[in-house]
Amino acid sequence: MDTRSEIREFLTSRRARITPEQAGLRTYSNGPRRVSGLRREEVALLAGVSIAYYTKLERGDTSGVSETVLESLARALQLDEAERAHLFDLARAQRTSAPKRRRRAGQQVRPSVQRVLDAMSGVPAYVRNGRGDILAANRLGRPSSRSCTPIRLGR
């Protein structure tokens, strides 16, 4: 069984064994409940997280979950020490797999901007993006040159 399935099964089974009365929630008799135990929105309310976030966790995606949220879940689901430790172990096991990051496509400047840079032959010049990466430079502004005069384009 993979980690996502284990997390899903663990959270679902712990949610099913607690009644709203045991959790201190008021119930209104609108007929029989469709789920045994707590609903997802009730667990989210007790844990202090959004319903969407709890649903994401219950589907087995614990990437980026903080220890504070795990503690809140443990309290909301009334986990004992062994179950609490198991929840933390499952979350840690999923964190060990390195997240797949997409590499950004290399940013480029328009040819007209490069021509402007190249026309500035007497001074070093370069163009940077918002992160400070140098996207383009003239001959004097390339990394081998020591001092460059930045030019601002656009915004």
Short mmCIF file of C-alpha atoms in Angstrom, two decimals:
data_model
loop_
_atom_site.label_atom_id
_atom_site.label_comp_id
_atom_site.label_asym_id
_atom_site.label_seq_id
_atom_site.Cartn_x
_atom_site.Cartn_y
_atom_site.Cartn_z
CA MET A 1 0.00 0.00 0.00
CA ASP A 2 1.40 3.43 -0.88
CA THR A 3 1.60 6.34 1.55
CA ARG A 4 -1.29 8.29 0.01
CA SER A 5 -3.60 5.31 0.43
CA GLU A 6 -2.46 4.76 4.00
CA ILE A 7 -3.11 8.40 4.91
CA ARG A 8 -6.52 8.27 3.22
CA GLU A 9 -7.51 5.08 5.00
CA PHE A 10 -6.16 6.24 8.37
CA LEU A 11 -7.93 9.61 8.39
CA THR A 12 -11.19 8.18 7.05
CA SER A 13 -11.28 5.39 9.61
CA ARG A 14 -10.52 7.73 12.52
CA ARG A 15 -13.17 10.19 11.37
CA ALA A 16 -15.76 7.39 11.13
CA ARG A 17 -15.32 6.22 14.72
CA ILE A 18 -16.14 9.56 16.40
CA THR A 19 -19.73 10.71 16.70
CA PRO A 20 -20.62 14.40 16.69
CA GLU A 21 -21.74 14.06 20.30
CA GLN A 22 -18.33 12.67 21.31
CA ALA A 23 -16.69 15.62 19.58
CA GLY A 24 -18.93 18.09 21.40
CA LEU A 25 -20.89 19.15 18.34
CA ARG A 26 -24.61 19.80 18.23
CA THR A 27 -26.60 17.60 15.93
CA TYR A 28 -29.90 18.42 14.33
CA SER A 29 -32.21 15.59 13.43
CA ASN A 30 -32.84 16.06 9.73
CA GLY A 31 -33.12 12.35 9.30
CA PRO A 32 -30.36 9.76 9.40
CA ARG A 33 -26.78 10.82 8.75
CA ARG A 34 -25.25 9.58 5.50
CA VAL A 35 -21.86 8.94 7.11
CA SER A 36 -20.99 7.14 10.27
CA GLY A 37 -18.99 9.39 12.51
CA LEU A 38 -17.94 12.92 11.69
CA ARG A 39 -18.34 14.62 8.34
CA ARG A 40 -15.30 16.15 6.68
CA GLU A 41 -16.56 19.66 7.37
CA GLU A 42 -16.97 18.82 11.05
CA VAL A 43 -13.37 17.58 11.29
CA ALA A 44 -12.18 20.69 9.46
CA LEU A 45 -14.13 22.88 11.88
CA LEU A 46 -12.70 21.09 14.92
CA ALA A 47 -9.15 21.22 13.52
CA GLY A 48 -9.41 24.87 12.48
CA VAL A 49 -8.65 24.30 8.80
CA SER A 50 -10.72 24.83 5.67
CA ILE A 51 -12.88 22.04 4.33
CA ALA A 52 -10.92 22.06 1.08
CA TYR A 53 -7.62 21.70 2.95
CA TYR A 54 -8.89 18.82 5.10
CA THR A 55 -10.29 17.12 1.99
CA LYS A 56 -6.86 17.45 0.35
CA LEU A 57 -5.26 15.85 3.42
CA GLU A 58 -7.83 13.07 3.57
CA ARG A 59 -7.16 12.29 -0.08
CA GLY A 60 -3.60 11.53 0.93
CA ASP A 61 -1.81 14.75 -0.03
CA THR A 62 0.09 15.87 3.05
CA SER A 63 2.75 17.78 1.13
CA GLY A 64 3.54 20.99 2.96
CA VAL A 65 1.39 20.21 5.99
CA SER A 66 2.75 21.76 9.18
CA GLU A 67 3.13 20.06 12.53
CA THR A 68 0.60 22.51 13.96
CA VAL A 69 -2.05 21.29 11.53
CA LEU A 70 -1.18 17.66 12.29
CA GLU A 71 -1.52 18.41 16.01
CA SER A 72 -4.92 20.01 15.39
CA LEU A 73 -6.04 16.97 13.42
CA ALA A 74 -4.84 14.65 16.17
CA ARG A 75 -6.91 16.61 18.70
CA ALA A 76 -9.98 16.81 16.46
CA LEU A 77 -9.87 13.07 15.74
CA GLN A 78 -9.10 12.30 19.40
CA LEU A 79 -6.04 10.23 18.52
CA ASP A 80 -4.09 8.43 21.22
CA GLU A 81 -0.28 8.69 21.33
CA ALA A 82 0.33 5.69 19.04
CA GLU A 83 -2.16 6.98 16.45
CA ARG A 84 -0.72 10.50 16.68
CA ALA A 85 2.79 9.15 16.11
CA HIS A 86 1.50 7.10 13.16
CA LEU A 87 -0.09 10.19 11.59
CA PHE A 88 3.17 12.13 11.91
CA ASP A 89 5.14 9.18 10.50
CA LEU A 90 2.83 8.96 7.48
CA ALA A 91 3.20 12.68 6.81
CA ARG A 92 7.00 12.44 7.17
CA ALA A 93 7.14 9.43 4.84
CA GLN A 94 5.36 11.38 2.15
CA ARG A 95 7.71 14.36 2.61
CA THR A 96 10.79 12.23 1.91
CA SER A 97 9.85 11.89 -1.73
CA ALA A 98 11.26 14.97 -3.40
CA PRO A 99 8.60 17.13 -4.97
CA LYS A 100 8.82 17.32 -8.72
CA ARG A 101 9.50 20.90 -9.66
CA ARG A 102 8.95 22.17 -13.09
CA ARG A 103 11.80 24.17 -14.41
CA ARG A 104 10.79 27.54 -15.66
CA ALA A 105 11.22 28.16 -19.31
CA GLY A 106 14.23 30.40 -19.77
CA GLN A 107 13.15 34.00 -20.00
CA GLN A 108 14.38 35.91 -22.99
CA VAL A 109 14.24 39.50 -24.07
CA ARG A 110 12.85 40.64 -27.37
CA PRO A 111 15.39 41.05 -30.19
CA SER A 112 14.69 44.80 -30.24
CA VAL A 113 15.76 45.06 -26.57
CA GLN A 114 18.96 43.17 -27.32
CA ARG A 115 19.66 45.58 -30.20
CA VAL A 116 19.26 48.54 -27.79
CA LEU A 117 21.72 46.93 -25.38
CA ASP A 118 24.21 46.23 -28.16
CA ALA A 119 23.91 49.82 -29.38
CA MET A 120 25.09 51.03 -25.96
CA SER A 121 28.69 50.23 -26.77
CA GLY A 122 30.34 52.77 -24.45
CA VAL A 123 28.84 51.54 -21.16
CA PRO A 124 28.08 48.16 -19.65
CA ALA A 125 24.31 47.48 -19.54
CA TYR A 126 22.04 44.56 -18.71
CA VAL A 127 18.36 43.67 -18.27
CA ARG A 128 17.15 41.79 -15.18
CA ASN A 129 13.89 40.05 -14.31
CA GLY A 130 11.95 40.46 -11.06
CA ARG A 131 14.19 37.94 -9.26
CA GLY A 132 17.34 39.81 -10.24
CA ASP A 133 18.52 37.31 -12.84
CA ILE A 134 20.38 38.87 -15.75
CA LEU A 135 18.39 38.10 -18.88
CA ALA A 136 20.48 39.97 -21.44
CA ALA A 137 23.54 42.18 -21.54
CA ASN A 138 25.73 44.03 -23.99
CA ARG A 139 29.37 43.06 -24.53
CA LEU A 140 30.62 45.24 -21.66
CA GLY A 141 27.80 44.17 -19.35
CA ARG A 142 28.44 40.43 -19.51
CA PRO A 143 29.59 38.76 -16.26
CA SER A 144 33.27 39.19 -17.13
CA SER A 145 32.86 42.96 -16.79
CA ARG A 146 33.02 44.33 -13.27
CA SER A 147 30.58 47.24 -13.26
CA CYS A 148 27.35 47.54 -15.20
CA THR A 149 24.81 50.28 -15.62
CA PRO A 150 21.33 48.79 -15.30
CA ILE A 151 18.60 50.10 -17.60
CA ARG A 152 14.95 49.86 -16.69
CA LEU A 153 12.52 48.78 -19.35
CA GLY A 154 8.77 48.57 -18.94
CA ARG A 155 7.16 48.65 -15.51
#
